[in-house]
């Protein structure tokens, strides 16, 4: 059982990558944890978080499904959630018409549907108490038409926009909404998304620990949108002034199959 003297944080996609590092930030800063992922590695991650002094419950669930969201929510046992870090996400490379439709829909269900369902459940509990922090992992990809990552970028555009809207809806409450918008980060995302033969898959990427700390610090300060890394901030600024057609062509150069060095 969680030590009720500590605030409780829920972190999804916490077995690896940015989610793992977000959970580590929470554990190192006085939170107990409920961590979730769709793979058995979440148990090993939970053991590591416990070594940092946190009480940790691990939940293996597919958050692309409403049943998976229900499984995670049931594991909370009605405990008040101080922070929800909705980080679970999935990508998919290649041309949309060459993708398996079920895999493309799984990206939408993980990034959008599952995130909305979890934020809705936990957010309503926070609203009843009028306190809490929500961090949603969006992406700078949401600002760019994602040639050869069309579904992924579209899903992140939704999350970036949704976070802004939810924040404004809650502006008169004591609930904060932060959107972490990383760029390419050194995780297994690119291998899972079948992007290893692309320029972006082979390029140098940001450190997930540094990205997570930027997001965690912003959440604790109650800040809104936060872009990790100066290069990503520059790319985001440029994306606001360039025509979408040009942005789509630039993205093609990064994500087209075979665009890597071989």
mmCIF file of C-alpha atoms in Angstrom:
data_model
loop_
_atom_site.group_PDB
_atom_site.id
_atom_site.type_symbol
_atom_site.label_atom_id
_atom_site.label_comp_id
_atom_site.label_asym_id
_atom_site.label_seq_id
_atom_site.Cartn_x
_atom_site.Cartn_y
_atom_site.Cartn_z
ATOM 1 C CA UNK A 1 0.000 0.000 0.000
ATOM 2 C CA UNK A 2 1.130 3.497 -0.678
ATOM 3 C CA UNK A 3 2.356 5.656 2.187
ATOM 4 C CA UNK A 4 -0.574 8.078 2.416
ATOM 5 C CA UNK A 5 1.718 10.748 3.830
ATOM 6 C CA UNK A 6 3.274 11.076 0.389
ATOM 7 C CA UNK A 7 1.484 12.471 -2.657
ATOM 8 C CA UNK A 8 0.664 9.850 -5.269
ATOM 9 C CA UNK A 9 1.643 10.169 -8.934
ATOM 10 C CA UNK A 10 0.390 8.038 -11.816
ATOM 11 C CA UNK A 11 2.796 7.654 -14.742
ATOM 12 C CA UNK A 12 1.888 5.805 -17.938
ATOM 13 C CA UNK A 13 4.347 4.396 -20.431
ATOM 14 C CA UNK A 14 6.736 4.166 -17.498
ATOM 15 C CA UNK A 15 8.703 1.032 -18.389
ATOM 16 C CA UNK A 16 11.220 2.820 -20.652
ATOM 17 C CA UNK A 17 12.146 6.148 -22.197
ATOM 18 C CA UNK A 18 10.636 9.457 -21.184
ATOM 19 C CA UNK A 19 7.947 7.782 -19.068
ATOM 20 C CA UNK A 20 10.546 5.874 -17.070
ATOM 21 C CA UNK A 21 12.480 9.077 -16.446
ATOM 22 C CA UNK A 22 9.322 10.975 -15.475
ATOM 23 C CA UNK A 23 8.545 8.288 -12.920
ATOM 24 C CA UNK A 24 12.107 8.489 -11.632
ATOM 25 C CA UNK A 25 11.732 12.265 -11.217
ATOM 26 C CA UNK A 26 8.561 11.685 -9.212
ATOM 27 C CA UNK A 27 10.195 9.086 -6.977
ATOM 28 C CA UNK A 28 13.211 11.311 -6.368
ATOM 29 C CA UNK A 29 10.978 14.231 -5.433
ATOM 30 C CA UNK A 30 8.804 12.679 -2.760
ATOM 31 C CA UNK A 31 6.006 10.989 -4.694
ATOM 32 C CA UNK A 32 4.717 7.459 -4.340
ATOM 33 C CA UNK A 33 3.842 5.875 -7.650
ATOM 34 C CA UNK A 34 1.412 3.886 -9.677
ATOM 35 C CA UNK A 35 3.228 3.091 -12.922
ATOM 36 C CA UNK A 36 1.728 1.476 -15.995
ATOM 37 C CA UNK A 37 2.858 0.062 -19.316
ATOM 38 C CA UNK A 38 1.743 -2.604 -21.758
ATOM 39 C CA UNK A 39 4.740 -4.857 -21.180
ATOM 40 C CA UNK A 40 6.218 -6.962 -18.351
ATOM 41 C CA UNK A 41 9.229 -4.629 -18.078
ATOM 42 C CA UNK A 42 7.064 -2.370 -15.918
ATOM 43 C CA UNK A 43 7.736 -4.703 -12.991
ATOM 44 C CA UNK A 44 11.508 -4.267 -13.288
ATOM 45 C CA UNK A 45 11.066 -0.503 -13.574
ATOM 46 C CA UNK A 46 8.903 -0.499 -10.439
ATOM 47 C CA UNK A 47 11.642 -2.322 -8.514
ATOM 48 C CA UNK A 48 14.105 0.399 -9.507
ATOM 49 C CA UNK A 49 11.713 3.143 -8.412
ATOM 50 C CA UNK A 50 11.252 1.438 -5.028
ATOM 51 C CA UNK A 51 15.019 1.618 -4.520
ATOM 52 C CA UNK A 52 14.596 5.407 -4.550
ATOM 53 C CA UNK A 53 12.337 5.252 -1.505
ATOM 54 C CA UNK A 54 8.948 5.336 -3.195
ATOM 55 C CA UNK A 55 6.080 2.960 -2.603
ATOM 56 C CA UNK A 56 5.223 1.679 -6.071
ATOM 57 C CA UNK A 57 2.343 -0.260 -7.598
ATOM 58 C CA UNK A 58 2.951 -1.578 -11.115
ATOM 59 C CA UNK A 59 0.116 -2.193 -13.565
ATOM 60 C CA UNK A 60 0.576 -4.037 -16.843
ATOM 61 C CA UNK A 61 -2.268 -2.885 -19.078
ATOM 62 C CA UNK A 62 -2.858 -1.927 -22.688
ATOM 63 C CA UNK A 63 -3.896 1.702 -22.458
ATOM 64 C CA UNK A 64 -4.950 1.668 -26.097
ATOM 65 C CA UNK A 65 -8.114 -0.048 -24.848
ATOM 66 C CA UNK A 66 -10.803 1.231 -22.529
ATOM 67 C CA UNK A 67 -10.496 -2.047 -20.596
ATOM 68 C CA UNK A 68 -6.824 -1.262 -20.028
ATOM 69 C CA UNK A 69 -7.678 2.214 -18.756
ATOM 70 C CA UNK A 70 -10.268 0.684 -16.425
ATOM 71 C CA UNK A 71 -7.660 -1.774 -15.133
ATOM 72 C CA UNK A 72 -5.291 1.069 -14.296
ATOM 73 C CA UNK A 73 -8.009 3.210 -12.743
ATOM 74 C CA UNK A 74 -9.223 0.304 -10.597
ATOM 75 C CA UNK A 75 -5.674 -0.159 -9.281
ATOM 76 C CA UNK A 76 -5.829 3.347 -7.811
ATOM 77 C CA UNK A 77 -8.360 2.088 -5.259
ATOM 78 C CA UNK A 78 -9.912 5.521 -4.859
ATOM 79 C CA UNK A 79 -6.663 7.064 -3.628
ATOM 80 C CA UNK A 80 -6.307 10.801 -4.300
ATOM 81 C CA UNK A 81 -3.961 11.416 -7.238
ATOM 82 C CA UNK A 82 -1.701 14.411 -6.826
ATOM 83 C CA UNK A 83 -0.204 14.152 -10.318
ATOM 84 C CA UNK A 84 -1.167 12.341 -13.509
ATOM 85 C CA UNK A 85 1.624 12.054 -16.063
ATOM 86 C CA UNK A 86 -0.115 10.765 -19.192
ATOM 87 C CA UNK A 87 2.871 9.750 -21.245
ATOM 88 C CA UNK A 88 1.946 6.458 -22.948
ATOM 89 C CA UNK A 89 2.341 6.789 -26.695
ATOM 90 C CA UNK A 90 3.052 4.898 -29.878
ATOM 91 C CA UNK A 91 4.397 5.793 -33.325
ATOM 92 C CA UNK A 92 4.289 4.266 -36.774
ATOM 93 C CA UNK A 93 6.413 5.032 -39.795
ATOM 94 C CA UNK A 94 5.970 4.552 -43.547
ATOM 95 C CA UNK A 95 3.294 5.844 -45.914
ATOM 96 C CA UNK A 96 -0.218 5.797 -44.474
ATOM 97 C CA UNK A 97 -1.574 3.681 -47.333
ATOM 98 C CA UNK A 98 1.231 1.164 -46.816
ATOM 99 C CA UNK A 99 0.524 0.832 -43.099
ATOM 100 C CA UNK A 100 -1.562 -1.891 -41.545
ATOM 101 C CA UNK A 101 -4.805 -0.136 -40.625
ATOM 102 C CA UNK A 102 -5.078 -1.895 -37.263
ATOM 103 C CA UNK A 103 -1.589 -0.687 -36.361
ATOM 104 C CA UNK A 104 -2.484 2.860 -37.408
ATOM 105 C CA UNK A 105 -5.643 2.746 -35.313
ATOM 106 C CA UNK A 106 -3.592 1.452 -32.382
ATOM 107 C CA UNK A 107 -1.539 4.665 -32.559
ATOM 108 C CA UNK A 108 -4.735 6.720 -32.336
ATOM 109 C CA UNK A 109 -6.165 4.562 -29.559
ATOM 110 C CA UNK A 110 -2.974 4.738 -27.488
ATOM 111 C CA UNK A 111 -2.093 8.384 -28.021
ATOM 112 C CA UNK A 112 -5.582 9.879 -28.128
ATOM 113 C CA UNK A 113 -8.406 7.618 -26.951
ATOM 114 C CA UNK A 114 -6.602 6.056 -23.996
ATOM 115 C CA UNK A 115 -5.129 9.380 -22.918
ATOM 116 C CA UNK A 116 -8.521 11.086 -23.035
ATOM 117 C CA UNK A 117 -10.201 8.296 -21.076
ATOM 118 C CA UNK A 118 -7.579 8.352 -18.328
ATOM 119 C CA UNK A 119 -7.430 12.155 -18.077
ATOM 120 C CA UNK A 120 -11.226 12.245 -17.912
ATOM 121 C CA UNK A 121 -11.409 9.739 -15.050
ATOM 122 C CA UNK A 122 -8.553 11.083 -12.970
ATOM 123 C CA UNK A 123 -9.300 14.700 -13.873
ATOM 124 C CA UNK A 124 -12.870 14.442 -12.580
ATOM 125 C CA UNK A 125 -11.548 13.136 -9.269
ATOM 126 C CA UNK A 126 -9.101 16.030 -9.111
ATOM 127 C CA UNK A 127 -11.881 18.490 -9.886
ATOM 128 C CA UNK A 128 -13.977 17.108 -7.034
ATOM 129 C CA UNK A 129 -11.070 17.889 -4.678
ATOM 130 C CA UNK A 130 -10.054 21.041 -6.603
ATOM 131 C CA UNK A 131 -6.395 20.086 -6.650
ATOM 132 C CA UNK A 132 -3.958 18.190 -8.823
ATOM 133 C CA UNK A 133 -1.395 18.340 -11.600
ATOM 134 C CA UNK A 134 -1.739 16.881 -15.092
ATOM 135 C CA UNK A 135 1.184 16.424 -17.469
ATOM 136 C CA UNK A 136 0.434 15.273 -21.019
ATOM 137 C CA UNK A 137 3.276 14.248 -23.304
ATOM 138 C CA UNK A 138 2.574 15.876 -26.649
ATOM 139 C CA UNK A 139 5.313 16.543 -29.191
ATOM 140 C CA UNK A 140 6.781 19.191 -31.452
ATOM 141 C CA UNK A 141 5.609 16.750 -34.149
ATOM 142 C CA UNK A 142 2.148 18.158 -33.526
ATOM 143 C CA UNK A 143 3.221 21.382 -35.269
ATOM 144 C CA UNK A 144 4.401 19.646 -38.455
ATOM 145 C CA UNK A 145 2.492 17.671 -41.107
ATOM 146 C CA UNK A 146 4.037 14.242 -40.608
ATOM 147 C CA UNK A 147 4.865 12.891 -44.031
ATOM 148 C CA UNK A 148 5.508 9.149 -43.493
ATOM 149 C CA UNK A 149 4.336 9.600 -39.898
ATOM 150 C CA UNK A 150 0.952 11.068 -40.724
ATOM 151 C CA UNK A 151 -1.098 9.351 -38.021
ATOM 152 C CA UNK A 152 1.478 9.881 -35.274
ATOM 153 C CA UNK A 153 1.940 13.591 -35.954
ATOM 154 C CA UNK A 154 -1.807 14.045 -36.258
ATOM 155 C CA UNK A 155 -2.350 12.371 -32.893
ATOM 156 C CA UNK A 156 0.228 14.625 -31.265
ATOM 157 C CA UNK A 157 -1.364 17.710 -32.830
ATOM 158 C CA UNK A 158 -4.567 16.626 -31.117
ATOM 159 C CA UNK A 159 -2.844 16.260 -27.738
ATOM 160 C CA UNK A 160 -1.053 19.608 -28.021
ATOM 161 C CA UNK A 161 -4.364 21.336 -28.803
ATOM 162 C CA UNK A 162 -6.349 19.372 -26.229
ATOM 163 C CA UNK A 163 -3.880 20.315 -23.491
ATOM 164 C CA UNK A 164 -4.232 24.012 -24.276
ATOM 165 C CA UNK A 165 -8.015 23.792 -24.210
ATOM 166 C CA UNK A 166 -8.186 21.771 -21.002
ATOM 167 C CA UNK A 167 -5.800 24.170 -19.289
ATOM 168 C CA UNK A 168 -8.047 27.085 -20.154
ATOM 169 C CA UNK A 169 -11.164 25.247 -18.990
ATOM 170 C CA UNK A 170 -9.486 24.689 -15.622
ATOM 171 C CA UNK A 171 -7.895 28.120 -15.248
ATOM 172 C CA UNK A 172 -10.144 29.078 -12.329
ATOM 173 C CA UNK A 173 -9.390 25.849 -10.456
ATOM 174 C CA UNK A 174 -6.376 24.589 -8.539
ATOM 175 C CA UNK A 175 -5.633 21.988 -11.241
ATOM 176 C CA UNK A 176 -2.731 22.651 -13.580
ATOM 177 C CA UNK A 177 -2.268 21.201 -17.064
ATOM 178 C CA UNK A 178 1.197 21.025 -18.596
ATOM 179 C CA UNK A 179 2.032 19.774 -22.077
ATOM 180 C CA UNK A 180 5.559 18.438 -22.548
ATOM 181 C CA UNK A 181 6.544 18.690 -26.207
ATOM 182 C CA UNK A 182 9.800 16.856 -26.878
ATOM 183 C CA UNK A 183 11.561 16.423 -30.177
ATOM 184 C CA UNK A 184 13.324 13.218 -31.268
ATOM 185 C CA UNK A 185 14.481 11.528 -28.061
ATOM 186 C CA UNK A 186 16.832 8.597 -27.513
ATOM 187 C CA UNK A 187 14.280 5.896 -26.701
ATOM 188 C CA UNK A 188 13.097 2.693 -28.358
ATOM 189 C CA UNK A 189 10.280 4.675 -30.026
ATOM 190 C CA UNK A 190 11.997 4.686 -33.415
ATOM 191 C CA UNK A 191 12.675 0.956 -33.422
ATOM 192 C CA UNK A 192 9.096 0.173 -32.398
ATOM 193 C CA UNK A 193 7.775 2.535 -35.079
ATOM 194 C CA UNK A 194 9.910 0.896 -37.801
ATOM 195 C CA UNK A 195 11.838 4.099 -38.440
ATOM 196 C CA UNK A 196 15.408 2.873 -38.096
ATOM 197 C CA UNK A 197 16.146 3.200 -41.826
ATOM 198 C CA UNK A 198 15.175 6.884 -41.828
ATOM 199 C CA UNK A 199 17.205 10.043 -41.354
ATOM 200 C CA UNK A 200 15.378 10.897 -38.131
ATOM 201 C CA UNK A 201 15.748 7.337 -36.859
ATOM 202 C CA UNK A 202 19.520 7.496 -37.280
ATOM 203 C CA UNK A 203 20.058 11.101 -36.163
ATOM 204 C CA UNK A 204 21.405 12.219 -32.800
ATOM 205 C CA UNK A 205 18.603 12.518 -30.282
ATOM 206 C CA UNK A 206 17.871 14.175 -26.961
ATOM 207 C CA UNK A 207 18.564 12.518 -23.606
ATOM 208 C CA UNK A 208 15.254 11.215 -22.177
ATOM 209 C CA UNK A 209 16.354 12.031 -18.622
ATOM 210 C CA UNK A 210 16.896 15.689 -19.547
ATOM 211 C CA UNK A 211 13.606 15.830 -21.446
ATOM 212 C CA UNK A 212 11.742 14.334 -18.497
ATOM 213 C CA UNK A 213 13.279 16.772 -16.033
ATOM 214 C CA UNK A 214 12.153 19.705 -18.183
ATOM 215 C CA UNK A 215 8.618 18.320 -18.173
ATOM 216 C CA UNK A 216 8.572 17.438 -14.486
ATOM 217 C CA UNK A 217 9.910 20.842 -13.430
ATOM 218 C CA UNK A 218 7.321 22.592 -15.613
ATOM 219 C CA UNK A 219 4.531 20.473 -14.117
ATOM 220 C CA UNK A 220 5.628 21.285 -10.584
ATOM 221 C CA UNK A 221 5.679 25.008 -11.433
ATOM 222 C CA UNK A 222 2.236 24.784 -13.014
ATOM 223 C CA UNK A 223 3.533 25.926 -16.389
ATOM 224 C CA UNK A 224 1.665 25.332 -19.655
ATOM 225 C CA UNK A 225 3.426 24.280 -22.843
ATOM 226 C CA UNK A 226 7.088 23.381 -22.525
ATOM 227 C CA UNK A 227 9.398 22.418 -25.384
ATOM 228 C CA UNK A 228 12.512 20.496 -24.375
ATOM 229 C CA UNK A 229 15.758 21.608 -26.042
ATOM 230 C CA UNK A 230 16.732 24.817 -27.831
ATOM 231 C CA UNK A 231 16.800 23.164 -31.281
ATOM 232 C CA UNK A 232 13.254 21.961 -30.777
ATOM 233 C CA UNK A 233 12.191 25.414 -29.614
ATOM 234 C CA UNK A 234 13.656 26.869 -32.795
ATOM 235 C CA UNK A 235 11.918 24.254 -34.940
ATOM 236 C CA UNK A 236 8.614 24.980 -33.220
ATOM 237 C CA UNK A 237 8.994 28.720 -33.827
ATOM 238 C CA UNK A 238 9.863 28.180 -37.486
ATOM 239 C CA UNK A 239 6.899 25.832 -37.969
ATOM 240 C CA UNK A 240 4.531 28.664 -37.058
ATOM 241 C CA UNK A 241 5.597 30.790 -40.020
ATOM 242 C CA UNK A 242 6.433 28.322 -42.802
ATOM 243 C CA UNK A 243 3.715 27.045 -45.170
ATOM 244 C CA UNK A 244 2.390 23.594 -44.288
ATOM 245 C CA UNK A 245 3.353 22.256 -47.703
ATOM 246 C CA UNK A 246 6.984 23.174 -47.110
ATOM 247 C CA UNK A 247 6.899 21.659 -43.625
ATOM 248 C CA UNK A 248 5.474 18.432 -45.035
ATOM 249 C CA UNK A 249 8.280 18.284 -47.596
ATOM 250 C CA UNK A 250 10.900 18.864 -44.904
ATOM 251 C CA UNK A 251 9.385 16.077 -42.821
ATOM 252 C CA UNK A 252 9.578 13.769 -45.848
ATOM 253 C CA UNK A 253 13.351 14.240 -45.885
ATOM 254 C CA UNK A 254 13.543 13.076 -42.265
ATOM 255 C CA UNK A 255 11.036 10.226 -42.223
ATOM 256 C CA UNK A 256 10.889 8.767 -45.740
ATOM 257 C CA UNK A 257 11.789 5.044 -45.698
ATOM 258 C CA UNK A 258 15.414 4.604 -46.751
ATOM 259 C CA UNK A 259 16.351 8.238 -46.071
ATOM 260 C CA UNK A 260 18.936 7.147 -43.498
ATOM 261 C CA UNK A 261 22.568 6.395 -44.220
ATOM 262 C CA UNK A 262 21.878 2.730 -44.847
#
